[in-house]
PDB file of C-alpha atoms in Angstrom:
ATOM      1  CA  ASP A 153      -0.996 -10.633 -17.137  1.00 64.00           C
ATOM      2  CA  ALA A 154       2.214  -9.680 -15.425  1.00 82.00           C
ATOM      3  CA  GLY A 155       1.921  -7.617 -12.305  1.00 93.00           C
ATOM      4  CA  VAL A 156       4.114  -4.713 -11.310  1.00 96.00           C
ATOM      5  CA  ILE A 157       7.753  -5.683 -11.699  1.00 96.00           C
ATOM      6  CA  GLN A 158      10.530  -4.269  -9.542  1.00 97.00           C
ATOM      7  CA  SER A 159      14.257  -4.768  -9.616  1.00 96.00           C
ATOM      8  CA  PRO A 160      16.430  -5.507  -7.865  1.00 97.00           C
ATOM      9  CA  ARG A 161      14.574  -7.398  -5.132  1.00 96.00           C
ATOM     10  CA  HIS A 162      17.406  -6.846  -2.702  1.00 96.00           C
ATOM     11  CA  GLU A 163      20.139  -4.230  -2.701  1.00 97.00           C
ATOM     12  CA  VAL A 164      22.985  -3.853  -0.253  1.00 97.00           C
ATOM     13  CA  THR A 165      25.230  -0.866  -0.664  1.00 96.00           C
ATOM     14  CA  GLU A 166      27.602   1.297   1.290  1.00 96.00           C
ATOM     15  CA  MET A 167      26.898   4.771   2.529  1.00 96.00           C
ATOM     16  CA  GLY A 168      27.602   7.382  -0.103  1.00 96.00           C
ATOM     17  CA  GLN A 169      26.933   5.147  -3.059  1.00 97.00           C
ATOM     18  CA  GLU A 170      24.270   5.811  -5.672  1.00 97.00           C
ATOM     19  CA  VAL A 171      21.300   3.452  -5.694  1.00 97.00           C
ATOM     20  CA  THR A 172      18.806   3.050  -8.524  1.00 98.00           C
ATOM     21  CA  LEU A 173      15.563   1.166  -8.095  1.00 98.00           C
ATOM     22  CA  ARG A 174      13.500   0.166 -11.113  1.00 98.00           C
ATOM     23  CA  CYS A 175       9.835  -0.404 -11.760  1.00 98.00           C
ATOM     24  CA  LYS A 176       7.713  -1.609 -14.645  1.00 97.00           C
ATOM     25  CA  PRO A 177       4.007  -0.883 -14.086  1.00 97.00           C
ATOM     26  CA  ILE A 178       1.129  -3.039 -15.259  1.00 95.00           C
ATOM     27  CA  SER A 179       0.606  -2.497 -18.968  1.00 93.00           C
ATOM     28  CA  GLY A 180      -2.081   0.110 -19.616  1.00 91.00           C
ATOM     29  CA  HIS A 181      -1.879   1.663 -16.178  1.00 92.00           C
ATOM     30  CA  ASP A 182      -1.193   5.374 -16.322  1.00 89.00           C
ATOM     31  CA  TYR A 183      -0.621   6.102 -12.640  1.00 92.00           C
ATOM     32  CA  LEU A 184       2.586   5.011 -10.970  1.00 95.00           C
ATOM     33  CA  PHE A 185       3.441   5.387  -7.280  1.00 95.00           C
ATOM     34  CA  TRP A 186       6.607   4.983  -5.233  1.00 97.00           C
ATOM     35  CA  TYR A 187       6.244   4.107  -1.538  1.00 97.00           C
ATOM     36  CA  ARG A 188       8.705   3.478   1.261  1.00 97.00           C
ATOM     37  CA  GLN A 189       8.034   1.120   4.157  1.00 96.00           C
ATOM     38  CA  THR A 190       9.889   1.292   7.458  1.00 95.00           C
ATOM     39  CA  MET A 191       9.095  -0.015  10.906  1.00 90.00           C
ATOM     40  CA  MET A 192       9.023   3.462  12.355  1.00 90.00           C
ATOM     41  CA  ARG A 193       6.941   5.266   9.740  1.00 90.00           C
ATOM     42  CA  GLY A 194       4.982   2.487   8.056  1.00 91.00           C
ATOM     43  CA  LEU A 195       4.032   2.922   4.402  1.00 93.00           C
ATOM     44  CA  GLU A 196       4.689   6.390   3.027  1.00 92.00           C
ATOM     45  CA  LEU A 197       3.943   7.741  -0.424  1.00 93.00           C
ATOM     46  CA  LEU A 198       7.068   9.324  -1.908  1.00 95.00           C
ATOM     47  CA  ILE A 199       5.931  10.443  -5.350  1.00 95.00           C
ATOM     48  CA  TYR A 200       3.422   9.606  -8.024  1.00 93.00           C
ATOM     49  CA  PHE A 201       3.203  10.021 -11.790  1.00 94.00           C
ATOM     50  CA  ASN A 202       0.274  10.358 -14.159  1.00 91.00           C
ATOM     51  CA  ASN A 203       0.970   9.703 -17.824  1.00 92.00           C
ATOM     52  CA  ASN A 204       4.704   9.826 -17.074  1.00 94.00           C
ATOM     53  CA  VAL A 205       4.495  13.283 -15.476  1.00 94.00           C
ATOM     54  CA  PRO A 206       5.344  13.721 -11.778  1.00 94.00           C
ATOM     55  CA  ILE A 207       2.221  15.061 -10.061  1.00 90.00           C
ATOM     56  CA  ASP A 208       3.075  15.100  -6.378  1.00 89.00           C
ATOM     57  CA  ASP A 209       6.567  14.676  -4.965  1.00 92.00           C
ATOM     58  CA  SER A 210       5.818  16.135  -1.547  1.00 90.00           C
ATOM     59  CA  GLY A 211       6.700  12.844   0.093  1.00 91.00           C
ATOM     60  CA  MET A 212      10.237  12.732  -1.243  1.00 94.00           C
ATOM     61  CA  PRO A 213      12.364  13.070   1.881  1.00 88.00           C
ATOM     62  CA  GLU A 214      15.114  15.276   0.506  1.00 85.00           C
ATOM     63  CA  ASP A 215      17.102  16.261  -2.532  1.00 90.00           C
ATOM     64  CA  ARG A 216      19.087  13.064  -2.416  1.00 95.00           C
ATOM     65  CA  PHE A 217      15.994  11.330  -3.775  1.00 97.00           C
ATOM     66  CA  SER A 218      14.877  11.691  -7.376  1.00 97.00           C
ATOM     67  CA  ALA A 219      12.415   9.806  -9.571  1.00 97.00           C
ATOM     68  CA  LYS A 220      11.869   9.661 -13.293  1.00 97.00           C
ATOM     69  CA  MET A 221       9.442   8.059 -15.672  1.00 97.00           C
ATOM     70  CA  PRO A 222      10.870   8.294 -19.181  1.00 96.00           C
ATOM     71  CA  ASN A 223       8.067   6.239 -20.705  1.00 94.00           C
ATOM     72  CA  ALA A 224       4.848   4.488 -19.793  1.00 94.00           C
ATOM     73  CA  SER A 225       6.528   1.208 -18.972  1.00 95.00           C
ATOM     74  CA  PHE A 226       9.486   2.244 -16.862  1.00 96.00           C
ATOM     75  CA  SER A 227      10.295   4.322 -13.802  1.00 98.00           C
ATOM     76  CA  THR A 228      13.347   4.759 -11.599  1.00 98.00           C
ATOM     77  CA  LEU A 229      13.880   5.953  -8.058  1.00 98.00           C
ATOM     78  CA  LYS A 230      17.416   7.113  -7.405  1.00 98.00           C
ATOM     79  CA  ILE A 231      19.137   7.885  -4.127  1.00 97.00           C
ATOM     80  CA  GLN A 232      22.424   9.760  -4.349  1.00 96.00           C
ATOM     81  CA  PRO A 233      24.270   9.679  -2.023  1.00 96.00           C
ATOM     82  CA  SER A 234      22.666   6.919   0.024  1.00 96.00           C
ATOM     83  CA  GLU A 235      22.657   6.952   3.833  1.00 96.00           C
ATOM     84  CA  PRO A 236      21.965   4.218   6.399  1.00 96.00           C
ATOM     85  CA  ARG A 237      18.629   5.829   7.290  1.00 95.00           C
ATOM     86  CA  ASP A 238      17.458   5.158   3.738  1.00 96.00           C
ATOM     87  CA  SER A 239      17.358   1.457   4.530  1.00 97.00           C
ATOM     88  CA  ALA A 240      13.767   0.355   3.913  1.00 97.00           C
ATOM     89  CA  VAL A 241      11.553  -1.574   1.541  1.00 97.00           C
ATOM     90  CA  TYR A 242      10.614   0.474  -1.497  1.00 98.00           C
ATOM     91  CA  PHE A 243       7.404  -0.404  -3.295  1.00 97.00           C
ATOM     92  CA  CYS A 244       6.188   0.604  -6.691  1.00 97.00           C
ATOM     93  CA  ALA A 245       2.456   0.500  -7.446  1.00 96.00           C
ATOM     94  CA  SER A 246       0.314   1.272 -10.460  1.00 95.00           C
ATOM     95  CA  ARG A 247      -3.323   1.764 -11.270  1.00 91.00           C
ATOM     96  CA  SER A 248      -5.531   2.437 -14.224  1.00 86.00           C
ATOM     97  CA  GLY A 249      -6.808   5.941 -14.866  1.00 75.00           C
ATOM     98  CA  LEU A 250      -9.632   4.866 -17.125  1.00 71.00           C
ATOM     99  CA  ARG A 251     -13.009   6.381 -16.294  1.00 62.00           C
ATOM    100  CA  GLY A 252     -15.118   3.744 -14.626  1.00 58.00           C
ATOM    101  CA  SER A 253     -12.142   1.691 -13.514  1.00 58.00           C
ATOM    102  CA  THR A 254     -11.461   1.171  -9.881  1.00 64.00           C
ATOM    103  CA  ASP A 255      -8.728   3.227  -8.262  1.00 75.00           C
ATOM    104  CA  THR A 256      -7.142   0.145  -6.818  1.00 87.00           C
ATOM    105  CA  GLN A 257      -3.388   0.316  -6.654  1.00 91.00           C
ATOM    106  CA  TYR A 258      -1.502  -2.890  -7.389  1.00 93.00           C
ATOM    107  CA  PHE A 259       1.877  -3.240  -5.762  1.00 95.00           C
ATOM    108  CA  GLY A 260       5.120  -4.767  -6.909  1.00 95.00           C
ATOM    109  CA  PRO A 261       7.101  -7.187  -4.726  1.00 95.00           C
ATOM    110  CA  GLY A 262       9.271  -4.391  -3.347  1.00 96.00           C
ATOM    111  CA  THR A 263      13.009  -3.745  -3.191  1.00 97.00           C
ATOM    112  CA  ARG A 264      14.653  -4.276   0.172  1.00 97.00           C
ATOM    113  CA  LEU A 265      17.445  -1.703   0.431  1.00 98.00           C
ATOM    114  CA  THR A 266      20.164  -1.927   3.031  1.00 97.00           C
ATOM    115  CA  VAL A 267      22.676   0.894   3.283  1.00 97.00           C
ATOM    116  CA  LEU A 268      25.701   0.008   5.412  1.00 96.00           C
TER     117      LEU A 268
ATOM    118  CA  ALA B 270      -6.540  15.202   6.885  1.00 63.00           C
ATOM    119  CA  GLN B 271      -7.416  11.590   6.520  1.00 68.00           C
ATOM    120  CA  LYS B 272      -6.379   9.023   9.051  1.00 91.00           C
ATOM    121  CA  VAL B 273      -6.580   5.266   9.452  1.00 95.00           C
ATOM    122  CA  THR B 274      -6.276   3.575  12.839  1.00 96.00           C
ATOM    123  CA  GLN B 275      -5.629  -0.098  13.335  1.00 96.00           C
ATOM    124  CA  ALA B 276      -5.582  -0.346  17.096  1.00 94.00           C
ATOM    125  CA  GLN B 277      -4.523  -4.001  17.175  1.00 96.00           C
ATOM    126  CA  THR B 278      -0.783  -4.158  16.639  1.00 95.00           C
ATOM    127  CA  GLU B 279      -0.543  -7.928  16.951  1.00 97.00           C
ATOM    128  CA  ILE B 280      -3.049 -10.753  17.216  1.00 97.00           C
ATOM    129  CA  SER B 281      -2.253 -14.394  17.836  1.00 97.00           C
ATOM    130  CA  VAL B 282      -4.830 -17.151  17.373  1.00 97.00           C
ATOM    131  CA  VAL B 283      -4.927 -20.888  17.072  1.00 97.00           C
ATOM    132  CA  GLU B 284      -5.839 -22.455  13.766  1.00 97.00           C
ATOM    133  CA  LYS B 285      -9.602 -22.683  13.087  1.00 97.00           C
ATOM    134  CA  GLU B 286     -10.404 -19.759  15.349  1.00 97.00           C
ATOM    135  CA  ASP B 287     -12.276 -16.789  13.903  1.00 97.00           C
ATOM    136  CA  VAL B 288     -10.471 -13.477  14.092  1.00 97.00           C
ATOM    137  CA  THR B 289     -11.556  -9.891  13.424  1.00 97.00           C
ATOM    138  CA  LEU B 290      -9.161  -7.126  12.474  1.00 98.00           C
ATOM    139  CA  ASP B 291     -10.386  -3.646  13.311  1.00 97.00           C
ATOM    140  CA  CYS B 292     -10.045  -0.526  11.185  1.00 97.00           C
ATOM    141  CA  VAL B 293     -11.329   2.938  12.026  1.00 97.00           C
ATOM    142  CA  TYR B 294     -10.933   5.851   9.650  1.00 96.00           C
ATOM    143  CA  GLU B 295     -11.349   9.607   9.621  1.00 94.00           C
ATOM    144  CA  THR B 296     -12.256  11.690   6.617  1.00 90.00           C
ATOM    145  CA  ARG B 297     -14.181  14.834   5.753  1.00 86.00           C
ATOM    146  CA  ASP B 298     -15.036  13.689   2.258  1.00 84.00           C
ATOM    147  CA  THR B 299     -18.325  12.124   1.307  1.00 84.00           C
ATOM    148  CA  THR B 300     -16.713  10.145  -1.491  1.00 84.00           C
ATOM    149  CA  TYR B 301     -13.876   7.874  -0.501  1.00 88.00           C
ATOM    150  CA  TYR B 302     -12.673   4.309  -0.815  1.00 89.00           C
ATOM    151  CA  LEU B 303     -11.502   1.763   1.711  1.00 92.00           C
ATOM    152  CA  PHE B 304      -9.111  -1.088   1.107  1.00 94.00           C
ATOM    153  CA  TRP B 305      -7.536  -4.057   2.798  1.00 96.00           C
ATOM    154  CA  TYR B 306      -4.136  -5.350   1.759  1.00 96.00           C
ATOM    155  CA  LYS B 307      -2.270  -8.421   2.979  1.00 97.00           C
ATOM    156  CA  GLN B 308       1.499  -8.548   3.426  1.00 96.00           C
ATOM    157  CA  PRO B 309       2.667 -12.140   3.970  1.00 95.00           C
ATOM    158  CA  PRO B 310       6.142 -12.949   5.308  1.00 93.00           C
ATOM    159  CA  SER B 311       7.478 -12.911   1.734  1.00 91.00           C
ATOM    160  CA  GLY B 312       6.904  -9.148   1.758  1.00 91.00           C
ATOM    161  CA  GLU B 313       4.666  -8.354  -1.188  1.00 92.00           C
ATOM    162  CA  LEU B 314       1.480  -6.325  -0.747  1.00 94.00           C
ATOM    163  CA  VAL B 315      -1.582  -8.171  -1.959  1.00 94.00           C
ATOM    164  CA  PHE B 316      -4.858  -6.386  -2.653  1.00 93.00           C
ATOM    165  CA  LEU B 317      -7.829  -8.028  -0.933  1.00 94.00           C
ATOM    166  CA  ILE B 318     -10.840  -5.750  -1.247  1.00 91.00           C
ATOM    167  CA  ARG B 319     -12.033  -2.256  -2.199  1.00 90.00           C
ATOM    168  CA  ARG B 320     -15.197  -0.592  -0.922  1.00 89.00           C
ATOM    169  CA  ASN B 321     -16.623   2.789  -1.879  1.00 86.00           C
ATOM    170  CA  SER B 322     -18.324   5.093   0.589  1.00 88.00           C
ATOM    171  CA  PHE B 323     -21.736   4.650  -0.999  1.00 86.00           C
ATOM    172  CA  ASP B 324     -21.785   0.892  -0.669  1.00 84.00           C
ATOM    173  CA  GLU B 325     -22.278  -0.286   2.884  1.00 83.00           C
ATOM    174  CA  GLN B 326     -23.160  -3.829   1.932  1.00 82.00           C
ATOM    175  CA  ASN B 327     -21.048  -6.335   3.753  1.00 84.00           C
ATOM    176  CA  GLU B 328     -19.047  -8.669   1.601  1.00 85.00           C
ATOM    177  CA  ILE B 329     -18.042 -12.288   1.934  1.00 87.00           C
ATOM    178  CA  SER B 330     -15.361 -14.027  -0.067  1.00 88.00           C
ATOM    179  CA  GLY B 331     -14.730 -17.560   1.072  1.00 92.00           C
ATOM    180  CA  ARG B 332     -13.427 -17.399   4.631  1.00 94.00           C
ATOM    181  CA  TYR B 333     -13.031 -13.619   4.442  1.00 94.00           C
ATOM    182  CA  SER B 334     -15.748 -11.105   5.248  1.00 93.00           C
ATOM    183  CA  TRP B 335     -15.813  -7.354   5.617  1.00 93.00           C
ATOM    184  CA  ASN B 336     -18.156  -5.186   7.694  1.00 94.00           C
ATOM    185  CA  PHE B 337     -18.377  -1.551   6.592  1.00 94.00           C
ATOM    186  CA  GLN B 338     -20.258   0.784   8.946  1.00 93.00           C
ATOM    187  CA  LYS B 339     -20.257   4.491   8.101  1.00 92.00           C
ATOM    188  CA  SER B 340     -22.009   5.336  11.367  1.00 92.00           C
ATOM    189  CA  THR B 341     -18.934   4.244  13.301  1.00 94.00           C
ATOM    190  CA  SER B 342     -16.377   4.941  10.526  1.00 94.00           C
ATOM    191  CA  SER B 343     -15.235   1.364  10.654  1.00 96.00           C
ATOM    192  CA  PHE B 344     -14.269  -1.220   8.067  1.00 96.00           C
ATOM    193  CA  ASN B 345     -13.525  -4.438   9.921  1.00 96.00           C
ATOM    194  CA  PHE B 346     -12.165  -7.637   8.427  1.00 96.00           C
ATOM    195  CA  THR B 347     -13.037 -11.100   9.711  1.00 96.00           C
ATOM    196  CA  ILE B 348     -11.293 -14.348   8.876  1.00 96.00           C
ATOM    197  CA  THR B 349     -13.381 -17.398   9.656  1.00 96.00           C
ATOM    198  CA  ALA B 350     -11.700 -20.684  10.544  1.00 96.00           C
ATOM    199  CA  SER B 351      -8.242 -19.169  10.324  1.00 96.00           C
ATOM    200  CA  GLN B 352      -5.372 -21.107   8.785  1.00 97.00           C
ATOM    201  CA  VAL B 353      -1.613 -20.894   9.201  1.00 96.00           C
ATOM    202  CA  VAL B 354      -1.370 -19.425   5.691  1.00 96.00           C
ATOM    203  CA  ASP B 355      -3.390 -16.437   6.897  1.00 97.00           C
ATOM    204  CA  SER B 356      -0.404 -15.346   8.988  1.00 97.00           C
ATOM    205  CA  ALA B 357       0.566 -11.932   7.651  1.00 97.00           C
ATOM    206  CA  VAL B 358       0.418  -8.213   8.300  1.00 97.00           C
ATOM    207  CA  TYR B 359      -2.913  -6.779   7.222  1.00 98.00           C
ATOM    208  CA  PHE B 360      -3.228  -3.144   6.248  1.00 97.00           C
ATOM    209  CA  CYS B 361      -6.356  -1.060   6.059  1.00 97.00           C
ATOM    210  CA  ALA B 362      -6.166   1.955   3.740  1.00 95.00           C
ATOM    211  CA  LEU B 363      -8.300   4.990   2.930  1.00 93.00           C
ATOM    212  CA  SER B 364      -8.336   6.744  -0.417  1.00 88.00           C
ATOM    213  CA  GLU B 365      -9.502  10.314  -0.954  1.00 79.00           C
ATOM    214  CA  GLN B 366      -9.341  12.541  -3.997  1.00 72.00           C
ATOM    215  CA  ASP B 367      -6.332  14.816  -3.747  1.00 66.00           C
ATOM    216  CA  GLY B 368      -7.801  17.797  -5.533  1.00 63.00           C
ATOM    217  CA  GLY B 369      -6.838  16.502  -8.917  1.00 61.00           C
ATOM    218  CA  SER B 370      -7.870  13.324 -10.584  1.00 60.00           C
ATOM    219  CA  ASN B 371      -6.073  10.990  -8.250  1.00 70.00           C
ATOM    220  CA  TYR B 372      -7.048   9.299  -5.073  1.00 72.00           C
ATOM    221  CA  LYS B 373      -4.200   9.138  -2.564  1.00 80.00           C
ATOM    222  CA  LEU B 374      -3.933   6.170  -0.249  1.00 87.00           C
ATOM    223  CA  THR B 375      -3.334   6.542   3.464  1.00 90.00           C
ATOM    224  CA  PHE B 376      -2.402   3.312   5.210  1.00 93.00           C
ATOM    225  CA  GLY B 377      -2.915   2.236   8.778  1.00 95.00           C
ATOM    226  CA  LYS B 378       0.054   0.901  10.739  1.00 94.00           C
ATOM    227  CA  GLY B 379      -1.014  -2.675  10.096  1.00 96.00           C
ATOM    228  CA  THR B 380      -1.997  -5.633  12.286  1.00 97.00           C
ATOM    229  CA  LEU B 381       0.324  -8.623  12.514  1.00 97.00           C
ATOM    230  CA  LEU B 382      -1.773 -11.769  12.571  1.00 98.00           C
ATOM    231  CA  THR B 383      -0.126 -14.991  13.655  1.00 97.00           C
ATOM    232  CA  VAL B 384      -2.088 -18.206  13.263  1.00 97.00           C
ATOM    233  CA  ASN B 385      -0.570 -21.038  15.232  1.00 96.00           C
ATOM    234  CA  PRO B 386      -1.120 -24.680  14.325  1.00 94.00           C
TER     235      PRO B 386
END
């Protein structure tokens, strides 16, 4: 089975530009998570969805960040306008919500974002 | 609030040495889960193991073993006969229910393990 898929793997953009990161969770998983990893702050949870509905977005740094999940197999994280301090690796993760399943989150390969 | 401490920022060993990565956690919940993830130089996060708070049995998987001790709130990870391919950042994580149906993960800062030939 395919794991969590993220695109692009690398993104370089200039300050002020819009950036869209994409994620396809593992089929059948109904929880989806967006994380950010930086040297200074480590791994931080930004937002998570359950059955395509945003449940907790308290980790989203500011209004420049937005996330959507239009269907069970696709989610986006958008930054508009981007700033150099947004440079980080962004991970998407998913897990099953079935009763009796483990709550293990499986991570995608990440998107390395560089904002110049 | 939950917290995960990995006191060892970096560890360097020579191939075939045994190495233990420490993890200490804090939580007020009686039901929680502990995880280890590996992040190799390629950058992906790879799930290694999950333990629930009611299962203190130690686990061995090949050269990997985990020691879970509730009395000291520790979940340590040992690699026996380390290999160069074990070089990675290892993260310990704690999962607690967030008041709803989800368990939120809190990660430690990670330990960079370098295995030299």
